[in-house]
Coordinates of C-alpha atoms in Angstrom, one line a residue:
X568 CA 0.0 0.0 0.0
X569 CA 2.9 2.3 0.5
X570 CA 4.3 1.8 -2.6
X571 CA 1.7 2.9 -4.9
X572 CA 1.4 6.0 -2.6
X573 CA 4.6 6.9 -2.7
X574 CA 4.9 6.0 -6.6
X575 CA 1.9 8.7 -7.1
X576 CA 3.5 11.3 -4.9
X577 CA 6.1 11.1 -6.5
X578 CA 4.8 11.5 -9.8
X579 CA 2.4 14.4 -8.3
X580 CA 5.8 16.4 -7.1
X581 CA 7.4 16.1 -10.9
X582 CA 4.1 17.4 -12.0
X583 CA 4.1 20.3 -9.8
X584 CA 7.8 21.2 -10.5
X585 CA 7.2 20.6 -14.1
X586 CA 4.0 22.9 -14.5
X587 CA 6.4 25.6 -11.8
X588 CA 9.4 25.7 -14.2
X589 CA 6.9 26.1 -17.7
X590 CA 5.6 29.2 -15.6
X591 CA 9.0 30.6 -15.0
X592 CA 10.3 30.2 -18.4
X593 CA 6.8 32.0 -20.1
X594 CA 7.7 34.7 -17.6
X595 CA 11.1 35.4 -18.4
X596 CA 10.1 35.5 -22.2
X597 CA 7.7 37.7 -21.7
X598 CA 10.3 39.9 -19.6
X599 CA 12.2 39.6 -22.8
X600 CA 9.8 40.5 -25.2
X601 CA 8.5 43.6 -23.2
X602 CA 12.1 44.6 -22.4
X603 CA 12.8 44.4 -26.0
X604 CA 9.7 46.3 -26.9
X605 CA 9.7 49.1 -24.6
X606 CA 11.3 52.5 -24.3
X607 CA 10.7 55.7 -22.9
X608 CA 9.5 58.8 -24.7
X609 CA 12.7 60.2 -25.7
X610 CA 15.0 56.7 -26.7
X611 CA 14.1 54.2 -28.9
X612 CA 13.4 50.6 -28.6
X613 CA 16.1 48.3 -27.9
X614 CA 15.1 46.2 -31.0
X615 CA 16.6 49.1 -33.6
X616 CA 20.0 48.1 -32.4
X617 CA 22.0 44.8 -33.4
X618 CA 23.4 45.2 -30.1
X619 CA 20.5 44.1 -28.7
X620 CA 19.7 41.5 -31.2
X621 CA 23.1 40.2 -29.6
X622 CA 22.3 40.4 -26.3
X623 CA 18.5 39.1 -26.7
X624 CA 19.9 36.2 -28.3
X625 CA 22.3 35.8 -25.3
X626 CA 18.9 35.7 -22.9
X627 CA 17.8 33.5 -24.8
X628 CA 20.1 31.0 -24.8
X629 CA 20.4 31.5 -20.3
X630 CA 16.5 30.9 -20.6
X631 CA 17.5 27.6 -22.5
X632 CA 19.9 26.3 -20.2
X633 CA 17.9 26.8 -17.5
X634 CA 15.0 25.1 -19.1
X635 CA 17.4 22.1 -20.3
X636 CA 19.2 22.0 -17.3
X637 CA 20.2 19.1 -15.5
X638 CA 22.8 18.0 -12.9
X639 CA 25.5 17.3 -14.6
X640 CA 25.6 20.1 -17.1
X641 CA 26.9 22.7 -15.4
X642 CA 29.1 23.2 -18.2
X643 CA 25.9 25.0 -20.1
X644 CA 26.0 27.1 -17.0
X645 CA 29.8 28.1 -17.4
X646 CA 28.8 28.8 -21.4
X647 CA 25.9 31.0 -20.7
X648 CA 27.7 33.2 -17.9
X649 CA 30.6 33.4 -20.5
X650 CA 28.1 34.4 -23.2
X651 CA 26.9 37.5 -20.8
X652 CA 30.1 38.8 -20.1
X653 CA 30.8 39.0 -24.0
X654 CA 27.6 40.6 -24.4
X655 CA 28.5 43.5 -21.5
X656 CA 31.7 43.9 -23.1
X657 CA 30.3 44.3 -26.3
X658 CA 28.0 46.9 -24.9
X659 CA 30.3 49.0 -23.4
X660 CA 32.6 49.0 -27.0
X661 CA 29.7 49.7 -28.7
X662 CA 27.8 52.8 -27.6
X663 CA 24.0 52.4 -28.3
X664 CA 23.2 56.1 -28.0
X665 CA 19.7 56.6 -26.9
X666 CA 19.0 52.7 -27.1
X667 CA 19.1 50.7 -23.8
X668 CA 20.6 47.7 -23.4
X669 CA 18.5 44.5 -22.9
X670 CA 19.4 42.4 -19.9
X671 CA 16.7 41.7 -17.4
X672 CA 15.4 38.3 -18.6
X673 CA 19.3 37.4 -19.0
X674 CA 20.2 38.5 -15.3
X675 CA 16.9 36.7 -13.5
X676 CA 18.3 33.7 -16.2
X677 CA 21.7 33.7 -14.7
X678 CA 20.2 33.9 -11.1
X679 CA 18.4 31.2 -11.2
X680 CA 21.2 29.2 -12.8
X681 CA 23.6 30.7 -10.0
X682 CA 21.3 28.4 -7.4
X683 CA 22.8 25.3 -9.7
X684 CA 26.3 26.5 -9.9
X685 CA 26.3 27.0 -6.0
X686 CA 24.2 23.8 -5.4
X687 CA 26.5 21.4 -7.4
X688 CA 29.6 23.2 -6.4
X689 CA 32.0 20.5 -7.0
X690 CA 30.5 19.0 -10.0
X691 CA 32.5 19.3 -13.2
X692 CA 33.8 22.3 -14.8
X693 CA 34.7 23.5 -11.4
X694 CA 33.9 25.7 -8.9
X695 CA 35.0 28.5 -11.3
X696 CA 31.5 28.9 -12.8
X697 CA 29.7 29.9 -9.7
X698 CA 32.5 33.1 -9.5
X699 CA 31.6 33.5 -13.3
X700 CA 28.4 33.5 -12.8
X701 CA 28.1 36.0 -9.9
X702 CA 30.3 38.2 -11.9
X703 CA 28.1 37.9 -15.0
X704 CA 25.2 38.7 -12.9
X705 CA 26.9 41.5 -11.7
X706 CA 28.6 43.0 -14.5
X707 CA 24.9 43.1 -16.2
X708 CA 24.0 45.9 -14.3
X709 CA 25.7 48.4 -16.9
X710 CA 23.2 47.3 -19.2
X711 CA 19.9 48.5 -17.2
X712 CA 21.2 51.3 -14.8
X713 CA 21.5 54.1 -17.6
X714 CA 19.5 56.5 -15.8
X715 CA 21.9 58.7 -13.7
X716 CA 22.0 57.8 -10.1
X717 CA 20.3 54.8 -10.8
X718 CA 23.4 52.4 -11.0
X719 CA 24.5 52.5 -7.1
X720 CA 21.1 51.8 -6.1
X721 CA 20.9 48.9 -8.7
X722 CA 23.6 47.7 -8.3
X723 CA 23.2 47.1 -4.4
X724 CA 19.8 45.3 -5.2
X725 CA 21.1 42.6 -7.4
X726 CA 24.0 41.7 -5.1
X727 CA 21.3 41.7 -2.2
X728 CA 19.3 39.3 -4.5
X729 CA 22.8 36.9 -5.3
X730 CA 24.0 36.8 -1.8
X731 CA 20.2 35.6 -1.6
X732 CA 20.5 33.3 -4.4
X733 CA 24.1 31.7 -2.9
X734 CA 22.8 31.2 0.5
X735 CA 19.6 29.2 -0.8
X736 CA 22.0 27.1 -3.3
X737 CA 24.1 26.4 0.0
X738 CA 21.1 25.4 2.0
X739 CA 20.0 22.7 -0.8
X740 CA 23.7 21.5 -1.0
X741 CA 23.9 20.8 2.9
X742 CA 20.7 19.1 2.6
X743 CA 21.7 16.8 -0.2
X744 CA 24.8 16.3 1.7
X745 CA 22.5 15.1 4.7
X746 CA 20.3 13.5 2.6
X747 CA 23.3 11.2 1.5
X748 CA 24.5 10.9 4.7
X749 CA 21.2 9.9 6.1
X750 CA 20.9 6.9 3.6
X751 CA 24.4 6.1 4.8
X752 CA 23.4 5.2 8.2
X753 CA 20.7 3.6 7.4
X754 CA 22.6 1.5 5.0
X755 CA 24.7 0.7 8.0
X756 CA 22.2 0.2 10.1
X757 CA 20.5 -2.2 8.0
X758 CA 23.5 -4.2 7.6
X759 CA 24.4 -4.3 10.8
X760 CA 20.7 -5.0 12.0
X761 CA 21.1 -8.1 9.3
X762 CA 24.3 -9.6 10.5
X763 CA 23.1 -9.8 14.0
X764 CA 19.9 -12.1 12.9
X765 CA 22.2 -14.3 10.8
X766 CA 24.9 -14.6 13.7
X767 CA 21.4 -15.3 16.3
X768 CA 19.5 -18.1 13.8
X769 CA 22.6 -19.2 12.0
X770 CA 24.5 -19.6 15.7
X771 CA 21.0 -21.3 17.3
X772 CA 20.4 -24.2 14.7
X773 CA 23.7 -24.8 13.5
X774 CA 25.1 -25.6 16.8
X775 CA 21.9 -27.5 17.9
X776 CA 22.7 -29.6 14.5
X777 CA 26.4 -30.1 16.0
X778 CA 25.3 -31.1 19.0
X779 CA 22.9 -33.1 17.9
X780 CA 25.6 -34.9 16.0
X781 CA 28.3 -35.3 18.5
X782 CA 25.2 -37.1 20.7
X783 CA 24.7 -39.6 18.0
X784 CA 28.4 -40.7 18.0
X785 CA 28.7 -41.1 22.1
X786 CA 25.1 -42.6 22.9
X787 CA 24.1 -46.0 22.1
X788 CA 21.0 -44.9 19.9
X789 CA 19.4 -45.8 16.5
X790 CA 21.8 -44.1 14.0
X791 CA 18.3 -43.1 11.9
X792 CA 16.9 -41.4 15.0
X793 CA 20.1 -39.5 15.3
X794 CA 19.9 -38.5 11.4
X795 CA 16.1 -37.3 11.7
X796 CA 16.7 -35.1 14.4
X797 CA 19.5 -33.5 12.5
X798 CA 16.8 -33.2 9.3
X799 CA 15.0 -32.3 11.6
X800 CA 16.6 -29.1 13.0
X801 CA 18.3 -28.0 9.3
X802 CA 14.5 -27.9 8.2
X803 CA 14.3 -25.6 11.1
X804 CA 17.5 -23.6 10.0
X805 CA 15.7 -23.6 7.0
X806 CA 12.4 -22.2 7.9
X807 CA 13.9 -19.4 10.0
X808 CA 16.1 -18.3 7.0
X809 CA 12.7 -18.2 5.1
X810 CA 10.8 -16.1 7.7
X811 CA 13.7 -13.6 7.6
X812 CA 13.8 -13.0 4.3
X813 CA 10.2 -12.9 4.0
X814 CA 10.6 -10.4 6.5
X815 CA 13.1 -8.5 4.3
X816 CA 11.1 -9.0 1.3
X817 CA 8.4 -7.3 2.8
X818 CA 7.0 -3.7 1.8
X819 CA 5.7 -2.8 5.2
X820 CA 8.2 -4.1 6.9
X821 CA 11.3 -1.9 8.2
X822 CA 9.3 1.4 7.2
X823 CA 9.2 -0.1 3.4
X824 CA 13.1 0.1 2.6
X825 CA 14.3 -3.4 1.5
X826 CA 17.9 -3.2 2.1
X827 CA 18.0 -6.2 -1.0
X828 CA 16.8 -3.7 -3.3
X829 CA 14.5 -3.6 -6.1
X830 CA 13.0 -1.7 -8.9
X831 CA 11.1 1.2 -7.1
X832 CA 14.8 1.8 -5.9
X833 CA 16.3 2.1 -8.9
X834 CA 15.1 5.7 -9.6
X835 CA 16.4 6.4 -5.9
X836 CA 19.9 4.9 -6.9
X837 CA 20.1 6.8 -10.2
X838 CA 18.8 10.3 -8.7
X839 CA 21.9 10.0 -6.4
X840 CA 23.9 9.4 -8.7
X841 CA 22.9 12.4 -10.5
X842 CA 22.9 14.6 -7.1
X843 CA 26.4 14.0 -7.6
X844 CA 27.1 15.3 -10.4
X845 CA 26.4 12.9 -13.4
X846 CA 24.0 13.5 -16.3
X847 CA 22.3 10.4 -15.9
X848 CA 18.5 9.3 -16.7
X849 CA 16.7 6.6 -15.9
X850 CA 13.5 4.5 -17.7
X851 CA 11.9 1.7 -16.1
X852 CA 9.4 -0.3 -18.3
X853 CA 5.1 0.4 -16.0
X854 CA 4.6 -2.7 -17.4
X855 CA 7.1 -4.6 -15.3
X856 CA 5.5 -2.4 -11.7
X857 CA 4.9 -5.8 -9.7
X858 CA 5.3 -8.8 -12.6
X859 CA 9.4 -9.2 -11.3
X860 CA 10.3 -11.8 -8.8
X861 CA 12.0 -10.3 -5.8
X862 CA 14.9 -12.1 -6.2
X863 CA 15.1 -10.9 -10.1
X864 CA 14.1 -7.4 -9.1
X865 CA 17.2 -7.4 -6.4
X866 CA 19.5 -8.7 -9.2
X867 CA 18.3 -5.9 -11.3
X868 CA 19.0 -3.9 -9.0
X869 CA 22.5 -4.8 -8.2
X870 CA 23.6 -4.6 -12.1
X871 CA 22.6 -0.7 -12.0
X872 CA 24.9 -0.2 -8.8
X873 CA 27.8 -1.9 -9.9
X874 CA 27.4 -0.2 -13.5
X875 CA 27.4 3.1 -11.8
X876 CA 30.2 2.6 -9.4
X877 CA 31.9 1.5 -12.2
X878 CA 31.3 4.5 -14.3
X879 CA 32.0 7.0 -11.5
X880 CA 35.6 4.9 -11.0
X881 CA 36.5 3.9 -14.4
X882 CA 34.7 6.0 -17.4
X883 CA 37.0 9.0 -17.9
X884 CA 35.5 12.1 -19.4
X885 CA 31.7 10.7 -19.3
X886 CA 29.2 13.3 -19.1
X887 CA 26.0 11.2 -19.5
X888 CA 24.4 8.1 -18.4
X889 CA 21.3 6.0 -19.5
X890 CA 19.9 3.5 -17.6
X891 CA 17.3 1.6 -18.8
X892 CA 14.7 -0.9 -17.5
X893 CA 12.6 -2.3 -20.0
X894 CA 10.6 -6.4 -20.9
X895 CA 12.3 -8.0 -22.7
X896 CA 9.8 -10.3 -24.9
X897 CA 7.0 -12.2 -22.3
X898 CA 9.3 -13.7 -20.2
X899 CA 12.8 -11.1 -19.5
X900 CA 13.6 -8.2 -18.5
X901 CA 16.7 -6.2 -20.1
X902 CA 18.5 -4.0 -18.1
X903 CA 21.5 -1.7 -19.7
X904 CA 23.6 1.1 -18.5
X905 CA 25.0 3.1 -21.3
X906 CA 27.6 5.8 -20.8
X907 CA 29.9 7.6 -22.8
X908 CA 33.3 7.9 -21.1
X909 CA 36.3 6.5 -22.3
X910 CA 37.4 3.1 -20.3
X911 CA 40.2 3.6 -18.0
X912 CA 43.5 2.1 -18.7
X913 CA 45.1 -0.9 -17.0
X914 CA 48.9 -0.4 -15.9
X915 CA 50.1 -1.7 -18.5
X916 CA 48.3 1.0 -20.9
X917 CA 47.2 -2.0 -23.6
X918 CA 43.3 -2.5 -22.6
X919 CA 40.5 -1.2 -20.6
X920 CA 40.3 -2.0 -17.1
X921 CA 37.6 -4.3 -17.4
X922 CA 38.7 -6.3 -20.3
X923 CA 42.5 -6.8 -18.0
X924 CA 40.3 -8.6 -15.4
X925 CA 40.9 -5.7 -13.0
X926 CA 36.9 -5.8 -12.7
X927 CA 36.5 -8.0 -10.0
X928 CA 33.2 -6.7 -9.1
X929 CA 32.0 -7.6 -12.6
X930 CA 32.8 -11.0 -12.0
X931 CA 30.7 -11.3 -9.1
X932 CA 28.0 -9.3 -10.1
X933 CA 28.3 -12.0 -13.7
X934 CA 27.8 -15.4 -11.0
X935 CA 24.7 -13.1 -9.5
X936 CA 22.9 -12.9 -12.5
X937 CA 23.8 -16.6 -14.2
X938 CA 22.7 -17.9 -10.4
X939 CA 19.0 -16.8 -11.1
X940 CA 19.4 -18.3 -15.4
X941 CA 19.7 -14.7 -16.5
X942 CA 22.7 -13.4 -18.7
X943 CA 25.6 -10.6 -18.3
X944 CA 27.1 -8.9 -20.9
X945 CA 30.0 -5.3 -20.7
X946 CA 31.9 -4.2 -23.4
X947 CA 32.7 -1.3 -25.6
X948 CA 29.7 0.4 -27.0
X949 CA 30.9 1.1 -30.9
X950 CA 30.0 4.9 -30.8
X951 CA 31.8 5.2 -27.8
X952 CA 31.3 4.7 -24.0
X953 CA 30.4 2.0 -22.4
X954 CA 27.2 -0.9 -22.1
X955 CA 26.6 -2.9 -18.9
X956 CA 23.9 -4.8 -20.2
X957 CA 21.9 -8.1 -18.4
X958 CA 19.1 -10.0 -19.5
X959 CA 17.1 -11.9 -16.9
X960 CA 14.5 -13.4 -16.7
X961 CA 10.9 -12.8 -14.8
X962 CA 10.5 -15.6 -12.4
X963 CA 13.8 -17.1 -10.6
X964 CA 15.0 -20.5 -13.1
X965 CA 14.7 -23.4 -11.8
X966 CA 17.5 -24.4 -12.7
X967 CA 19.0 -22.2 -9.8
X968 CA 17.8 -24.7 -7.3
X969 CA 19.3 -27.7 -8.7
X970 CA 22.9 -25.5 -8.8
X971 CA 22.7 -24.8 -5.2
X972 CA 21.5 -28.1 -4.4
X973 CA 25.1 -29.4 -5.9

């Protein structure tokens, strides 16, 4: 029940935020469009000036890469704040007359995209583009504050309205950073909570089984007694085992956080991975909500997190990442991670990392997936980047069982 709930919250919030950010970009293009449109009664419009043309086009590509942005591009931030500064300079070589310079939609463009730069202040470029940015924002001043007296006054309200700006981007980047370190603990936690009740059942039955054992060899008793009671208590073992993991299994259970992890989770997984400063997407097939064993569903879930940890170790230079969910005809499920990095080298310089059998995790994460009959596949994608791709299917194989049983 708290699934579904929190599936449509979710998808409530992204329509909210979705329907907020097509507001705020109609705004700023009519701020554009009026700016560009207006004078007073002794100048002309700004749009009798290819000055302005210049620096409307430079608003309108901040109001793109705000509307486009996501983490992981803060490169399109860096471009836009460089494009502004060109576009001041160009307005202080070039003398308009009685034309005023256009620049409010671009400066309420760069503030918003300030919030970004602060927010993902480590991400690639660099911190740089947060001091380019403010300057930008700064700088555009010179543009508007034509009127004489006007540019102190001015200029003190947009620096008012940055330090703002900063301090809100700072507040969202120490709650991601909590946010992280929240899911840390109870990572732990859950761990820890899990390798007690092994250590208690495991402990309990086993050494019953032992003793059990070491009886039969001392008393003079039927050996077939001795060997039922043993069945007896590993069918016990067993049982317990199964109670626990239903217990893990369970949605309800533990607050609804399976620490096995499954589909639902793999939106979580890849938004974190994003929050840190990857360009990476995710798709996971509606059809598939609920029609996924648990055990395949955990596998899934395990071939996204080892492809991403690989990517964030290995693929140099990668700037996006797909990660896709998807049925694979009545029976599978496909699930790739596509980036477009360049594979780290081994030592010896010959061959990516993974291909030198440096990818140890790869090799376990292989055995997962061929335990429950599914299929694992990494290599170099032929455009470039690389595919971590697995095929598995929908209900556990049966041939799984007979493999453990030998």
């Amino acid at each position: 029940m708290n699934a579904p709930r929190a599936a449509a919250g979710g998808r409530f919030n992204r329509l909210v935020m979705r329907l907020l950010k097509i507001g705020i970009v109609s705004g700023l293009l009519l701020v554009l469009l009026a700016e560009s449109m207006s004078s007073l009664p002794d100048e002309r419009p700004p749009y009798v000036s290819w000055v302005s043309w210049v620096q409307m086009a430079t608003a309108l590509f901040a109001i793109g890469v705000y509307t486009y942005y996501r983490p992981g591009r803060k490169r399109w931030i860096a471009a836009a704040a460089l494009a502004s500064l060109a576009a001041t300079g160009l307005d202080a070589v070039y003398d308009q007359g009685e034309v005023r310079g256009v620049g409010t939609a671009e400066l309420l463009s760069l503030g918003l995209l300030m919030l970004f730069a602060v927010r993902h202040w480590d991400a690639a470029p660099g911190r740089w583009v947060a001091f380019a940015t403010g300057a930008a924002v700064m700088t555009i001043g010179s543009r508007l504050f034509v009127i004489e007296g006007a540019a102190v006054g001015g200029t003190a309200l947009i620096l008012m309205a940055m330090l703002s700006v900063i301090g809100f981007g700072a507040y969202l980047r120490s709650m991601d950073k909590l946010r992280r370190e929240t899911q840390e603990e109870v990572r732990r936690a859950e761990r820890l909570e899990l390798a007690r009740e092994m250590h208690d059942f495991v402990a309990h039955h086993v050494t019953g089984m032992v003793v059990l054992a070491q009886a039969g060899q001392v008393a003079a008793t039927d050996p077939l007694k001795s060997f039922a009671d043993i069945e007896e208590a590993g069918l016990a073992a067993l049982a317990s085992m199964r109670r626990m993991v239903r217990m893990l299994r369970d949605d309800d259970a533990a607050g609804g956080v399976n620490p096995l992890g499954d589909l639902s989770q793999i939106e979580d997984l890849v938004d974190r991975f994003t929050r840190e400063g990857m360009d990476a997407s995710c798709f996971i097939s509606p059809e598939l909500a609920g029609a996924v064993a648990p055990e395949i569903a955990a596998t899934a879930h395990r071939v996204v997190r080892e492809a991403l940890t690989n990517v964030r170790k290995h693929a140099r230079g990668a700037t996006r990442v797909r990660v896709v969910v998807a049925a694979a005809g009545g029976q599978g499920v496909e699930v790739s991670v596509r980036d477009d990095g360049r594979a780290a080298r081994s030592r010896l310089g010959r061959e990516p990392l993974a291909e030198s059998g440096g990818g140890l995790g790869l090799v376990g994460l292989r055995e997962r997936v061929e335990a429950v009959g599914g299929q694992l596949r990494a290599q170099v994608r032929p455009e470039g980047g690389w595919e971590t791709a697995a095929w598995l299917p929908r209900a556990v194989a049966e041939v799984r069982a007979d493999a453990a049983g030998s």
